[in-house]
mmCIF file of C-alpha atoms and ligand atoms in Angstrom:
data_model
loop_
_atom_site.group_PDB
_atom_site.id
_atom_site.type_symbol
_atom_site.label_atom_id
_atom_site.label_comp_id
_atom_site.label_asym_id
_atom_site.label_seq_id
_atom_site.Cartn_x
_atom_site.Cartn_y
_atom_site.Cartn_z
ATOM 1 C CA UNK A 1 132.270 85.465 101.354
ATOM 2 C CA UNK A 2 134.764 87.289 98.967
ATOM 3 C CA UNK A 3 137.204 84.244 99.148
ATOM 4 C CA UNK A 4 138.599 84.163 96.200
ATOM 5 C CA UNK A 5 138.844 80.462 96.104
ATOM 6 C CA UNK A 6 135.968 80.453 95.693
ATOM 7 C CA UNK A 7 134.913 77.881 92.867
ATOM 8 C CA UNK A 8 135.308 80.063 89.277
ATOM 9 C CA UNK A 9 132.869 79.183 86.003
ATOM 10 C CA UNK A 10 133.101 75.824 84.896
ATOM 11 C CA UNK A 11 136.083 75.773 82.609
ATOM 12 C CA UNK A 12 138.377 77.685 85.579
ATOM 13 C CA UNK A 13 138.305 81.477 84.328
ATOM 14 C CA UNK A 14 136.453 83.831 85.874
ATOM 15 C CA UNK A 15 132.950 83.911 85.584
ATOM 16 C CA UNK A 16 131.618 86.633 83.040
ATOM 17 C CA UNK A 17 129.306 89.486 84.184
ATOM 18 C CA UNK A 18 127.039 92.375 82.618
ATOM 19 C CA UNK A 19 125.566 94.688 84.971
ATOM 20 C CA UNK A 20 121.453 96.279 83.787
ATOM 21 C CA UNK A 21 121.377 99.849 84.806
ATOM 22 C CA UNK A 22 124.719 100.202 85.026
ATOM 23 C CA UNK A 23 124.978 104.077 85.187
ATOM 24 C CA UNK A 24 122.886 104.521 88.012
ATOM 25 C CA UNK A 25 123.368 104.492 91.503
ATOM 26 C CA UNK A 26 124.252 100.467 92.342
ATOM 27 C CA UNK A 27 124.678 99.536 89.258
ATOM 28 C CA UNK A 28 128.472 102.054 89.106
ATOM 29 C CA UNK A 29 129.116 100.232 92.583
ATOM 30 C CA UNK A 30 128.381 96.578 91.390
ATOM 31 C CA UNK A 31 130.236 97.440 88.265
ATOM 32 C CA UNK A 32 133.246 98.761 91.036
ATOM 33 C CA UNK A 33 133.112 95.330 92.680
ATOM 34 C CA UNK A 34 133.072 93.440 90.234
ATOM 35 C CA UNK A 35 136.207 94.822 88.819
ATOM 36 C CA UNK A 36 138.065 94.726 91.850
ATOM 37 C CA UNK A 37 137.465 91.138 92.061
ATOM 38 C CA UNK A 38 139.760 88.273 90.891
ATOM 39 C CA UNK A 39 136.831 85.523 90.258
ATOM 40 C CA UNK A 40 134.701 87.528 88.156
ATOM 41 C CA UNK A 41 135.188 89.415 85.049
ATOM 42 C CA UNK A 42 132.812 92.814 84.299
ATOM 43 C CA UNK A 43 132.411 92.664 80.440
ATOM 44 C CA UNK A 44 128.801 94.198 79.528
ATOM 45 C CA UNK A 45 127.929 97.431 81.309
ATOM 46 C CA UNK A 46 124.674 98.757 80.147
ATOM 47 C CA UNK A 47 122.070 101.651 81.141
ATOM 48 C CA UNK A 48 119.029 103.172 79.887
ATOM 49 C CA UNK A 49 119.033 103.430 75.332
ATOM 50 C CA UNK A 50 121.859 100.782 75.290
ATOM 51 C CA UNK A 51 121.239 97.360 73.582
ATOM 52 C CA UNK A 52 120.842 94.907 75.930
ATOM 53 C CA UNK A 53 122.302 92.530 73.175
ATOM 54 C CA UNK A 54 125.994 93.904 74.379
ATOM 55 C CA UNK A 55 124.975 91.641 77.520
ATOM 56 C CA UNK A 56 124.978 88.574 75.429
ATOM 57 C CA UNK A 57 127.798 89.515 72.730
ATOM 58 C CA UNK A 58 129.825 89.740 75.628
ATOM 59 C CA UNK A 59 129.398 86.437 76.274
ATOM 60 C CA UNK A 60 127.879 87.251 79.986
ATOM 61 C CA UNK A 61 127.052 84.194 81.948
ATOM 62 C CA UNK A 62 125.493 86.039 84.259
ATOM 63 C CA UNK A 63 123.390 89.738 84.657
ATOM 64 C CA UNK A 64 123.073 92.152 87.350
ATOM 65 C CA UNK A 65 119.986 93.514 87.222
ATOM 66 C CA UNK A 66 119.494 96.554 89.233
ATOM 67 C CA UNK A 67 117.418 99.002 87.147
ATOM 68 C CA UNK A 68 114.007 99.599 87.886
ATOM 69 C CA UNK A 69 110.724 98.160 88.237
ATOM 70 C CA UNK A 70 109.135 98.808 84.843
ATOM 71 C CA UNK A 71 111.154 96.914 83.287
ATOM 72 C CA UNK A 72 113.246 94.402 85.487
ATOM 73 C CA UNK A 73 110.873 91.782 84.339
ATOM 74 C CA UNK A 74 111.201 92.642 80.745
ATOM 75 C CA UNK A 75 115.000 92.150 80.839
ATOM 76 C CA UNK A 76 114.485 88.916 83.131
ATOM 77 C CA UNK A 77 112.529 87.292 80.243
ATOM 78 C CA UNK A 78 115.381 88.469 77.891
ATOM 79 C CA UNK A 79 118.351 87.281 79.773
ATOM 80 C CA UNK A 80 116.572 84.026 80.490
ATOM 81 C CA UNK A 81 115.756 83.498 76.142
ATOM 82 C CA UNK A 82 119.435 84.227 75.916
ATOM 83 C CA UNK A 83 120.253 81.550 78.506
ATOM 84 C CA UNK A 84 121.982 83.485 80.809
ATOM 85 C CA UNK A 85 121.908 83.455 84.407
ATOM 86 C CA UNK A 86 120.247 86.414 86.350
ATOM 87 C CA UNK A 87 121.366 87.901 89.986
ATOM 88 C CA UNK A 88 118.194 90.802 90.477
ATOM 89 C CA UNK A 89 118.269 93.670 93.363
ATOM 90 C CA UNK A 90 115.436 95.818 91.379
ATOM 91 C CA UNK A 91 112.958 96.052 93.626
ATOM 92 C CA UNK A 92 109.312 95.453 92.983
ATOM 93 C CA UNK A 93 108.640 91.647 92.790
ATOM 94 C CA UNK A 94 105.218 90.524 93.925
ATOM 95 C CA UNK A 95 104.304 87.073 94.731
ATOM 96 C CA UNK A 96 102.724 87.439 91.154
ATOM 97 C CA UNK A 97 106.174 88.199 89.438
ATOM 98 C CA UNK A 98 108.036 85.723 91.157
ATOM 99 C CA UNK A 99 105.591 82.971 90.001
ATOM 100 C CA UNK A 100 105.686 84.585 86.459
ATOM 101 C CA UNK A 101 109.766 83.735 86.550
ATOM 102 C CA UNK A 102 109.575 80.422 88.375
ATOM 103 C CA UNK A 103 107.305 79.622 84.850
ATOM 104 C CA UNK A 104 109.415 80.836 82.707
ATOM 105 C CA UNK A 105 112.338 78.972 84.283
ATOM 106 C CA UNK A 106 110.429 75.590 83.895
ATOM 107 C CA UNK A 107 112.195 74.851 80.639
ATOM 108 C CA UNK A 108 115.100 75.680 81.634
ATOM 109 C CA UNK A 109 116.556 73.639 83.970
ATOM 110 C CA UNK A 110 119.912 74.583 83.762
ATOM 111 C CA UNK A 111 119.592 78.664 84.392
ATOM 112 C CA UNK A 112 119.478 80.353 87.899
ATOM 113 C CA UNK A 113 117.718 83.588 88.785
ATOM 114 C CA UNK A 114 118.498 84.786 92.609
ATOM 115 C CA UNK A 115 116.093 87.713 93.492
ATOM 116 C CA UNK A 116 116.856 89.404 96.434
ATOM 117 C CA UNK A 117 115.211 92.317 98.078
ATOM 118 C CA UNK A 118 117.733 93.303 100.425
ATOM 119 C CA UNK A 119 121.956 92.238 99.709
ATOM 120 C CA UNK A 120 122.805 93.451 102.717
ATOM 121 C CA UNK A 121 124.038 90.816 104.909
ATOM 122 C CA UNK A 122 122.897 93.163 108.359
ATOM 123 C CA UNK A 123 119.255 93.624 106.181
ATOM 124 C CA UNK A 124 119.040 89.777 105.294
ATOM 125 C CA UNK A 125 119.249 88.964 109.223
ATOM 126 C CA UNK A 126 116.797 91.579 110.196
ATOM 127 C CA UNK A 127 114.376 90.347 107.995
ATOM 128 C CA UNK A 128 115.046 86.408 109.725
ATOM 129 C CA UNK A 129 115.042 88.351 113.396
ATOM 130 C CA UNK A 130 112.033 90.123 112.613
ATOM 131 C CA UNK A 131 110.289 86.440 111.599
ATOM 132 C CA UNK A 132 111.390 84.774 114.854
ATOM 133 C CA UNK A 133 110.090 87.412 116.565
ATOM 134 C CA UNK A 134 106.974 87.840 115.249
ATOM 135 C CA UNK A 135 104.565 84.994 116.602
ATOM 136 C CA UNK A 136 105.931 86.506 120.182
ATOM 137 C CA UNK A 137 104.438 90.093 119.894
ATOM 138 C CA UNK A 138 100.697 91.390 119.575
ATOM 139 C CA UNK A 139 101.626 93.941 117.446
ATOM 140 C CA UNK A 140 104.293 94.542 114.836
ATOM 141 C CA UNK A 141 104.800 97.772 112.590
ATOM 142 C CA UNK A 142 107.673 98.492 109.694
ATOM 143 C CA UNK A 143 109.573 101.749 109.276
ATOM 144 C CA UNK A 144 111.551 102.228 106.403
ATOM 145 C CA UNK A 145 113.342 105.256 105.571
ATOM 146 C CA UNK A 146 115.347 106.004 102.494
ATOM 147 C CA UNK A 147 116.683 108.693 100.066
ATOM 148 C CA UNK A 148 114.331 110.697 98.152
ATOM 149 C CA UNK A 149 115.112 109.719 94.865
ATOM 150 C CA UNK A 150 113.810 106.084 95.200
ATOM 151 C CA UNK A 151 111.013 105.497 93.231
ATOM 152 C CA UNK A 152 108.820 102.844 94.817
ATOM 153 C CA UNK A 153 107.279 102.950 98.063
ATOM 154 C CA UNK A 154 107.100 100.813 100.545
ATOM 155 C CA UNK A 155 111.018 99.544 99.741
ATOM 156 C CA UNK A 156 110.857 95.672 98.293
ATOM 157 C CA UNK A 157 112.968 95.202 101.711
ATOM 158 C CA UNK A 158 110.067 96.118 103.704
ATOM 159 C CA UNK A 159 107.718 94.344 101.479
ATOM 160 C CA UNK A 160 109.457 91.455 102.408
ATOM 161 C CA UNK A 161 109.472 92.103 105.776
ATOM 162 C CA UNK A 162 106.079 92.259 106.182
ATOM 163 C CA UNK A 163 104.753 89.149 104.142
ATOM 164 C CA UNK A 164 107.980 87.025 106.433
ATOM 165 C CA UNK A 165 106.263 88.231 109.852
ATOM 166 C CA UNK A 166 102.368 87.506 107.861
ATOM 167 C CA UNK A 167 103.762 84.242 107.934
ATOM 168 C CA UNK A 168 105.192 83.525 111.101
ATOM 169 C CA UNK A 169 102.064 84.859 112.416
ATOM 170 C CA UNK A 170 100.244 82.995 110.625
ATOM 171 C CA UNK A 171 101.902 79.918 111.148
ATOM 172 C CA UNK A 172 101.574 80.581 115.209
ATOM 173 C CA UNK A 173 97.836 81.278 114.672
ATOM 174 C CA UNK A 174 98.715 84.857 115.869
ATOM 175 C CA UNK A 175 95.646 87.095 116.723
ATOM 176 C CA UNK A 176 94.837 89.737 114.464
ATOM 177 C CA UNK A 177 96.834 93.175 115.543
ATOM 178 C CA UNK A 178 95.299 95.133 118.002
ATOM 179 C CA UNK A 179 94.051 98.382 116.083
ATOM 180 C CA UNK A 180 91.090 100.695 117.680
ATOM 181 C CA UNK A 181 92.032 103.778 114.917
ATOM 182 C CA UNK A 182 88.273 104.457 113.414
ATOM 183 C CA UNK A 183 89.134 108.472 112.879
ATOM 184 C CA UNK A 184 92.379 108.688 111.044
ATOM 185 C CA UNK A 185 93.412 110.721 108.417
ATOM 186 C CA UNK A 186 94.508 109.157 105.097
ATOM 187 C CA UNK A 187 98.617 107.329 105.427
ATOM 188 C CA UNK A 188 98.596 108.250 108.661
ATOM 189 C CA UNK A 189 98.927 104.421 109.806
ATOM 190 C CA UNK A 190 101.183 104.073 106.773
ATOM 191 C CA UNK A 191 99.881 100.536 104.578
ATOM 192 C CA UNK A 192 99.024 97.739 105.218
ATOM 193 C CA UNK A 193 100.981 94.531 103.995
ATOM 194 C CA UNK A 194 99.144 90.982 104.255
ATOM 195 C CA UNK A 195 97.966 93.465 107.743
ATOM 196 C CA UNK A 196 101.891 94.370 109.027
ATOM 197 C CA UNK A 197 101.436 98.242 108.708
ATOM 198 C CA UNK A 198 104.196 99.639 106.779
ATOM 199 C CA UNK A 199 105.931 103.538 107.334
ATOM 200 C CA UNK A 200 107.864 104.983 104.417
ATOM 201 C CA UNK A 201 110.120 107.871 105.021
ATOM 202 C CA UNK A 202 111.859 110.036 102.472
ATOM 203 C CA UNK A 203 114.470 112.134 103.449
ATOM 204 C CA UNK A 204 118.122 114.100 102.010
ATOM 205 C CA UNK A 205 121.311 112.546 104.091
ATOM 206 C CA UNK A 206 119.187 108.658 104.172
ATOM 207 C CA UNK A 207 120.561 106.128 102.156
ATOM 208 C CA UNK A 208 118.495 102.813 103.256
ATOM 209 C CA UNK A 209 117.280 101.667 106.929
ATOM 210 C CA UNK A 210 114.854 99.878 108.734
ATOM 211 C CA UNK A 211 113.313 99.389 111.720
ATOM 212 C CA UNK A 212 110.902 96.733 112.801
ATOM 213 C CA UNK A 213 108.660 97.593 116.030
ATOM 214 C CA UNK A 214 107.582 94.705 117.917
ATOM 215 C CA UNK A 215 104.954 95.304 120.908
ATOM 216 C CA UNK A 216 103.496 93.209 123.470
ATOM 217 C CA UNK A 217 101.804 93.745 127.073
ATOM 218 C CA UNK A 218 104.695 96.029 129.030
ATOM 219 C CA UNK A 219 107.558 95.560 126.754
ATOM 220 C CA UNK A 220 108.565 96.619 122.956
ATOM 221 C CA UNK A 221 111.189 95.073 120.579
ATOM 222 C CA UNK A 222 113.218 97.165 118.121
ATOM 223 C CA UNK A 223 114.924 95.406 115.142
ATOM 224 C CA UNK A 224 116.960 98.093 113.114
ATOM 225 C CA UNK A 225 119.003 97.871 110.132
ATOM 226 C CA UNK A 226 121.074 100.556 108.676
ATOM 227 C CA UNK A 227 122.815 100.771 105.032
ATOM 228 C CA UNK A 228 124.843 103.557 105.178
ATOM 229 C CA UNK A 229 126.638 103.281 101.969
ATOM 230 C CA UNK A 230 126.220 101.076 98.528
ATOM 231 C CA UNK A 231 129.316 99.059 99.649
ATOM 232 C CA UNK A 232 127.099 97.501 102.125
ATOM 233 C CA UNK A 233 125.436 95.430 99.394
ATOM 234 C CA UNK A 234 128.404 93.886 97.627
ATOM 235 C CA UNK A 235 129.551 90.977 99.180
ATOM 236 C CA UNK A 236 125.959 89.631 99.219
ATOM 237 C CA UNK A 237 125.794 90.877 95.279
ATOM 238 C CA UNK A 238 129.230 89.195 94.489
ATOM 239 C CA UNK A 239 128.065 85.854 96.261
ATOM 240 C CA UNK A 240 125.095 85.705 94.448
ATOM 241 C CA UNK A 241 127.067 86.318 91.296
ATOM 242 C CA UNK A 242 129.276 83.319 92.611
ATOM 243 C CA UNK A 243 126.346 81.285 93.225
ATOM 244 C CA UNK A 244 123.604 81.528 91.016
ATOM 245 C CA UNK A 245 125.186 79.591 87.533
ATOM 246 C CA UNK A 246 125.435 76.211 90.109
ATOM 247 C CA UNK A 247 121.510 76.631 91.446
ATOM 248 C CA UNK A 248 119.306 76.148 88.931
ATOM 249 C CA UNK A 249 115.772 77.206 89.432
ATOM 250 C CA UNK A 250 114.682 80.693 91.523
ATOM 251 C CA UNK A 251 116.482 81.826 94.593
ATOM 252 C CA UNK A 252 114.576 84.475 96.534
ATOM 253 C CA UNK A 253 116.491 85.908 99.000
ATOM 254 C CA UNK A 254 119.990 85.543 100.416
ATOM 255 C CA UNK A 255 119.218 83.404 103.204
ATOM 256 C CA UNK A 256 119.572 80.341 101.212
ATOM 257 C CA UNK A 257 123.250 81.166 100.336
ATOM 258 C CA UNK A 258 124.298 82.389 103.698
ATOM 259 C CA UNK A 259 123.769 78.651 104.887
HETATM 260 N N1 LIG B 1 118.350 94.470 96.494
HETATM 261 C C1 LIG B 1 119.128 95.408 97.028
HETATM 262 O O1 LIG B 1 119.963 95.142 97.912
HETATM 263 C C2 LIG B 1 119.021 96.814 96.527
HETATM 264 C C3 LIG B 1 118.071 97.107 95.594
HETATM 265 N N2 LIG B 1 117.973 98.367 95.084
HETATM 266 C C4 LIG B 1 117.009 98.537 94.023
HETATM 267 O O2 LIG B 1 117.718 98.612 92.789
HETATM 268 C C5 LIG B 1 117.017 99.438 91.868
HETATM 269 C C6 LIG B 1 117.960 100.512 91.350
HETATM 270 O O3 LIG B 1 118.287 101.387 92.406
HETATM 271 P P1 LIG B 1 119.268 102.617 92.154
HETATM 272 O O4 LIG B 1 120.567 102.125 91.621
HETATM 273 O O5 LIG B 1 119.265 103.427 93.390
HETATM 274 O O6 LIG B 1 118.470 103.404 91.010
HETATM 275 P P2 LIG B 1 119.045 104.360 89.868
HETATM 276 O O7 LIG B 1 117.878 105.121 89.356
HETATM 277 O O8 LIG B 1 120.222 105.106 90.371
HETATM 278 O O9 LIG B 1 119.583 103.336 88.754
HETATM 279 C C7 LIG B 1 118.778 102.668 87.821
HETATM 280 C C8 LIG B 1 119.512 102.716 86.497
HETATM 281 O O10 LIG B 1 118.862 101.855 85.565
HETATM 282 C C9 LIG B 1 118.807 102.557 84.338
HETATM 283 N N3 LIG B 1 117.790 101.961 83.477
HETATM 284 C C10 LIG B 1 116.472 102.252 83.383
HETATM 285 N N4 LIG B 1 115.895 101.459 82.469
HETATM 286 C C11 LIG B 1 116.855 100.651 81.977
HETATM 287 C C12 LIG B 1 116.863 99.615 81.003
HETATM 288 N N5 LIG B 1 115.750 99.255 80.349
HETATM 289 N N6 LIG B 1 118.033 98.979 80.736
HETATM 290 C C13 LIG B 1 119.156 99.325 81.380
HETATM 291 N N7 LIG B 1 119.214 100.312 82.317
HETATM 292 C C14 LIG B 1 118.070 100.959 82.603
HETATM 293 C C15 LIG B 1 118.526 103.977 84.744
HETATM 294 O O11 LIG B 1 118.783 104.893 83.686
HETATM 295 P P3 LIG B 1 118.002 106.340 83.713
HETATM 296 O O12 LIG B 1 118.343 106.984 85.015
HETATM 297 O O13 LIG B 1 118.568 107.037 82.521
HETATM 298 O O14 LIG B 1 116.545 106.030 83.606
HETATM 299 C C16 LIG B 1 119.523 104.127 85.886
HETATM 300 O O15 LIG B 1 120.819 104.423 85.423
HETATM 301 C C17 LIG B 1 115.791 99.963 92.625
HETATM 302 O O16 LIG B 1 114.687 99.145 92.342
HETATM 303 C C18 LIG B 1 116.203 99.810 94.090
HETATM 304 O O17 LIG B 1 115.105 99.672 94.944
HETATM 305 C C19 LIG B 1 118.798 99.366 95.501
HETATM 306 C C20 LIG B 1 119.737 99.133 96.461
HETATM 307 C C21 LIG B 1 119.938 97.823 97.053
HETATM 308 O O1 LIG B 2 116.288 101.936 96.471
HETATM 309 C C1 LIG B 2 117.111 101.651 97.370
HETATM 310 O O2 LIG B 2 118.008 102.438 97.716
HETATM 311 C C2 LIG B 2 117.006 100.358 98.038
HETATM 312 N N1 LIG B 2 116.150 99.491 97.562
HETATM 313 C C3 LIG B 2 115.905 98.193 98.074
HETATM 314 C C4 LIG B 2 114.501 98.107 98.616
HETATM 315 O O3 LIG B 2 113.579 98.624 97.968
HETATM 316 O O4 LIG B 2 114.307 97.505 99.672
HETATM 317 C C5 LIG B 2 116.975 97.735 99.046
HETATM 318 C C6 LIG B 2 117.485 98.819 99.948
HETATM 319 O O5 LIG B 2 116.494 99.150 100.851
HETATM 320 C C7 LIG B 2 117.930 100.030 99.143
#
């Protein structure tokens, strides 16, 4: 996936990138990557008070968005005025807000946006595990765990999660979970996501994980991913750099490119 012959931009040079929250956590590690990269070129690094206009005087063909979820959909609208190409790890996209940037892509046929709640190639075949698992279990229950200084809870990965095995149940006419709690105290069965409980864990020493708990007459299944360092992330962010100026239109997910 880091091959670099890989096809470059359009005129042969490599393709131009500015990161969005570029001082913070993934954004200094997408920034690393993309420097140490031959195809792709980092020239726009911005955080929090800088002009986003750098991005475009730069001449960025495509943003990194990974800043957070007050105002990822702010800078999306930007980038997409600006006709550039957007790549977007921030979490917090509702079926709402993806809808909201399929409509603003409309008249623009020739931009790409790939939003993708997990870039980690292990967490992106968890999430397709935990579907073709789902319509084979009476019961299914998310625990994510992460560090404590992530500000949304539950993670967009487990988000996602749940509304893939909603589906799958769904789609296999899947009884609703067995449940008998009537006395519980509040969170204790964590929340409930199109009715796939999710668990959210905060702890020092975490960096991201999940687990997906599967549960059916004498037998459990247990699908867990683990992200034990940034680095995980970057050769699904760097493909989706690679990708997204040659696929117009929105992208959710990895699972598209990985074909
Ligand atoms: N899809 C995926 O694979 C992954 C997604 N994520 C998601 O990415 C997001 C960022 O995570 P993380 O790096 O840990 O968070 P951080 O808080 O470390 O980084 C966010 C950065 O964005 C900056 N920022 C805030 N507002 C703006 C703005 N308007 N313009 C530019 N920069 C801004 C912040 O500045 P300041 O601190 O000064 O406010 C901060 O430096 C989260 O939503 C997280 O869930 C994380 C890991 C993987
Ligand atoms: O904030 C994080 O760290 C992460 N955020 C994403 C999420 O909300 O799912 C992806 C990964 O879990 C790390």
């Amino acid at each position: 996936m880091t091959d670099e012959r890989e096809p470059k931009d359009r005129t042969g040079g490599p393709i131009r990138v500015g990161v969005l929250g570029a001082r913070g956590r993934m954004g200094l590690e997408v920034c690393r990557a993309v420097d140490a990269a031959a195809d792709v070129e980092l020239v726009a690094a911005v955080d929090q008070d800088d002009p986003l206009s750098n991005a475009a005087d730069a001449g960025a063909q495509v943003i990194v968005d990974f800043t957070t979820p007050d105002v990822v959909m702010d800078n999306l609208r930007w980038a997409l005025d600006q006709g550039i190409n957007m790549v977007v790890g921030t979490s917090g996209f509702t079926n709402e807000r993806l809808d909201q940037v399929r409509g603003w892509l409309a008249d623009k046929p020739d931009l790409g946006v790939v939003v993708a709640p997990n870039f980690g190639i292990g967490a992106v075949l968890m999430m397709q595990f935990a579907a073709r698992a789902a319509r084979f279990f009476e019961s299914a229950e998310i625990i994510e765990q992460h560090h404590p200084k992530k500000v949304d809870a539950p993670s967009g990965t487990a988000l996602h999660t749940a509304r893939v095995i909603a589906q799958a149940r769904a789609a296999a006419g899947s009884a609703p979970m067995p449940d008998a709690t009537t006395d519980e105290m509040a969170g204790a069965r964590g929340t409930s996501v199109e009715g796939v409980r999710v668990h959210s864990v905060r702890a020092a020493g975490l960096v991201a994980h999940q687990e997906v708990l599967f549960g059916t007459a004498g037998e459990t299944l247990t699908i867990r991913h683990d992200s034990f360092d940034r680095a995980s992330f970057m050769p699904g962010v760097l493909l989706a750099v690679r990708s997204v100026p040659h696929r117009p239109g929105l992208t959710v997910g990895l699972d598209a490119l990985l074909d």
